[in-house]
PDB file of C-alpha atoms in Angstrom:
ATOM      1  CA  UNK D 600      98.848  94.182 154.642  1.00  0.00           C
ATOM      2  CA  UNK D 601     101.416  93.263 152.354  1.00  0.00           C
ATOM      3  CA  UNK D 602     103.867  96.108 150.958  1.00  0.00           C
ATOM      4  CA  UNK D 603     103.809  95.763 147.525  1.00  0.00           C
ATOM      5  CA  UNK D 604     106.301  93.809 145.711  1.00  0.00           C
ATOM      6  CA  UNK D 605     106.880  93.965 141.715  1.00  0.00           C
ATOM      7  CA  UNK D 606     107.580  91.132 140.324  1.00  0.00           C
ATOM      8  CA  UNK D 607     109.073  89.685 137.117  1.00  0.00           C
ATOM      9  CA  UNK D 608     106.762  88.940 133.787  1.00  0.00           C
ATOM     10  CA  UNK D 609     107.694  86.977 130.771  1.00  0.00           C
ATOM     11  CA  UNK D 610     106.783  88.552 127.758  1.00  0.00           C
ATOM     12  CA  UNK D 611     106.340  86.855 124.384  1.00  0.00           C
ATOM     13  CA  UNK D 612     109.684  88.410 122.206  1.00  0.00           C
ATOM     14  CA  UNK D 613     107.422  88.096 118.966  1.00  0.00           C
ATOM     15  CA  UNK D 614     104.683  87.626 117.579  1.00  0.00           C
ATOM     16  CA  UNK D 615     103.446  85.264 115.450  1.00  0.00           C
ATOM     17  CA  UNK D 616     100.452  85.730 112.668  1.00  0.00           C
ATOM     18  CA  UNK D 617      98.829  82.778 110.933  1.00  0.00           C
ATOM     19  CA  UNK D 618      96.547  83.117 108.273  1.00  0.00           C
ATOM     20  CA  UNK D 619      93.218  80.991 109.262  1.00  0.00           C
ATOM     21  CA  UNK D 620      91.326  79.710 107.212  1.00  0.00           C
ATOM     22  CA  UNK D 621      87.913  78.355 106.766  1.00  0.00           C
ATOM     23  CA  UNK D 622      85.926  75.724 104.446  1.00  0.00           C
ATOM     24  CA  UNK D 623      82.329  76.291 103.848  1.00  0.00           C
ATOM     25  CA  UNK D 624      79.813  73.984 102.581  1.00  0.00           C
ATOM     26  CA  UNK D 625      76.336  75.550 101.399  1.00  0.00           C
ATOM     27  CA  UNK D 626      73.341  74.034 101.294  1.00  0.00           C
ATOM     28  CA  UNK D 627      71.220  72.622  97.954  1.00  0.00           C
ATOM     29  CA  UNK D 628      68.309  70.906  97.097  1.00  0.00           C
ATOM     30  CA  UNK D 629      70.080  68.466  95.289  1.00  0.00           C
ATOM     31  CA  UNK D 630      72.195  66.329  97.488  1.00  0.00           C
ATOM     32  CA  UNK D 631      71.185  63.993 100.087  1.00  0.00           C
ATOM     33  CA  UNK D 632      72.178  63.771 103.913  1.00  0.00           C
ATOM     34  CA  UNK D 633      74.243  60.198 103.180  1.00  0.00           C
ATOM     35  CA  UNK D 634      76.329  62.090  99.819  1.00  0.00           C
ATOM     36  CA  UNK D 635      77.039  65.294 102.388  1.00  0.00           C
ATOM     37  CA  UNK D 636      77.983  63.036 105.351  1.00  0.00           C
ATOM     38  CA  UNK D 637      80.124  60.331 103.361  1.00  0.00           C
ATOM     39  CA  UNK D 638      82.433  63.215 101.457  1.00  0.00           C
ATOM     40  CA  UNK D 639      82.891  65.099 104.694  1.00  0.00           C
ATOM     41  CA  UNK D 640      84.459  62.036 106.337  1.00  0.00           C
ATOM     42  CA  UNK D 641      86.260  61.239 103.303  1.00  0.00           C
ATOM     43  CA  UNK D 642      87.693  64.484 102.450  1.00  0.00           C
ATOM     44  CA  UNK D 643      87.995  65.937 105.385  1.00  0.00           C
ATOM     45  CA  UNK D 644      88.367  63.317 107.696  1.00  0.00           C
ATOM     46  CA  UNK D 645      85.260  63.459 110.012  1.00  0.00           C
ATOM     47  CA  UNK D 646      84.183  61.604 112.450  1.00  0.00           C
ATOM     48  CA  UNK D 647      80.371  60.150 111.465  1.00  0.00           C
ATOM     49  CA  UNK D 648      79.049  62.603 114.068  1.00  0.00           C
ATOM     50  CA  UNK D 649      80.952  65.449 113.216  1.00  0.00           C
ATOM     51  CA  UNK D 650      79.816  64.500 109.532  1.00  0.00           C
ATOM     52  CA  UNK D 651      76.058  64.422 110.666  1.00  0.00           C
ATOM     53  CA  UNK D 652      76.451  67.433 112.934  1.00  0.00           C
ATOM     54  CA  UNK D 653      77.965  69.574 110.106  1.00  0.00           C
ATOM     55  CA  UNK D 654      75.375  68.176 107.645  1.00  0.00           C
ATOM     56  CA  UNK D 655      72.687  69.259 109.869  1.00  0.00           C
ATOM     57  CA  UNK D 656      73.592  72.201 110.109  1.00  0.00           C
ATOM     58  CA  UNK D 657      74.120  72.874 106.503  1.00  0.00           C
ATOM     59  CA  UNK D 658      70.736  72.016 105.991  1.00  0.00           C
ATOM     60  CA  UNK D 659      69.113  74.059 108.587  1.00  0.00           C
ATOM     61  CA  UNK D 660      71.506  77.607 108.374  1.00  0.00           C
ATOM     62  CA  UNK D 661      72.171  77.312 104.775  1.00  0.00           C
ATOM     63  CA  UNK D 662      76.155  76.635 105.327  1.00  0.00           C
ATOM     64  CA  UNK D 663      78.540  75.523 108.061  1.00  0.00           C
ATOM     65  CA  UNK D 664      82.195  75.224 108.317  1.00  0.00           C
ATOM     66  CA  UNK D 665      83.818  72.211 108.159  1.00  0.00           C
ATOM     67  CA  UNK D 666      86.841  73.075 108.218  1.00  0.00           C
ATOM     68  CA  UNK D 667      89.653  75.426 109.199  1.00  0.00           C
ATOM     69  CA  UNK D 668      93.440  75.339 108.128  1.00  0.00           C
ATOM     70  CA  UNK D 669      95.570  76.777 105.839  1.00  0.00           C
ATOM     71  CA  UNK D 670      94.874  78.100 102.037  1.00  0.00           C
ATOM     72  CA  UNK D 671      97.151  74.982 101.167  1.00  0.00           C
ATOM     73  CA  UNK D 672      95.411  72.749 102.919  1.00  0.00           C
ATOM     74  CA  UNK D 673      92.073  73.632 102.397  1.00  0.00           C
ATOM     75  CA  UNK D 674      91.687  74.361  98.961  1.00  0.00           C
ATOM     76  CA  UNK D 675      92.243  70.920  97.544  1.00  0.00           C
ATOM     77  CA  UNK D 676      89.652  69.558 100.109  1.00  0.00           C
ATOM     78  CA  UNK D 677      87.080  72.267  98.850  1.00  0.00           C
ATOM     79  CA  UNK D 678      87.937  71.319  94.789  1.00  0.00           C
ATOM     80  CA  UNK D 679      87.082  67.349  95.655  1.00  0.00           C
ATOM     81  CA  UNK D 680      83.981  68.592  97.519  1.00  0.00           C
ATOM     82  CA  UNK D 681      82.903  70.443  94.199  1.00  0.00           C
ATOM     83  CA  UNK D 682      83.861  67.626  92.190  1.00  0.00           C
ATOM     84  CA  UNK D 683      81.432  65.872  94.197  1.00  0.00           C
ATOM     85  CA  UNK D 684      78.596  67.930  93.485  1.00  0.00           C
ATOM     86  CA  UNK D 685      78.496  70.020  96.661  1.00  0.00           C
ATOM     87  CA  UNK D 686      79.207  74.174  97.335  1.00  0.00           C
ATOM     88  CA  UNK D 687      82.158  74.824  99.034  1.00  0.00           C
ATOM     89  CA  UNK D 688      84.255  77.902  99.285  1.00  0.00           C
ATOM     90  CA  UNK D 689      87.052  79.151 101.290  1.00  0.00           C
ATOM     91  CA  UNK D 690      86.798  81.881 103.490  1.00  0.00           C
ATOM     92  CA  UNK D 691      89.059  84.352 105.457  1.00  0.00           C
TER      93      UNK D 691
END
C-alpha cells in the first residue's frame, strides 16, 4: 500500500459569469413547415436539418429553442423572426 502523498491542484483564480441566453420560437396555426424552416436557416444560420429538427419540434411541444447567445445577439434575430410572422421571445 501506498503512503499517502498530497499533491498539488490548480485552482481556477476567478470566476467567470456569462449571461445565457435563449431564443424561443412558439408554435401557430398559421405558418407552414417551409416559412419556419427557411427563416431559421436564414436568421439564424441553420443547417436544413437543424431547421427541420427545430421546426418539428415546434410543432409537436408548442416551442423549441433555436437558439442560445447573448441578449445582443439574440434579440435582433428574434425581431426579424417576428417580422416574419413567427413567435419568438428571449428567455433567461
Amino acid at each position: 500500500m501506498q503512503p499517502f502523498e498530497e499533491s498539488e491542484v490548480a485552482l481556477l483564480e476567478a470566476v467567470v459569469e456569462t449571461d445565457v441566453h435563449n431564443l424561443v420560437v412558439f408554435n401557430d396555426d398559421v405558418n407552414t413547415f417551409d416559412h419556419v424552416i427557411d427563416t431559421l436557416m436564414d436568421v439564424c444560420a441553420h443547417t436544413p436539418e437543424q431547421a427541420e429538427q427545430c421546426t418539428l419540434l415546434i410543432h409537436y411541444k408548442g416551442k423549441c429553442t433555436v437558439k442560445n447567445g447573448s441578449w445582443d445577439e439574440l434579440v435582433p434575430m428574434r425581431n426579424e423572426i417576428c417580422r416574419r410572422g413567427i413567435s419568438a421571445e428571449v428567455l433567461n
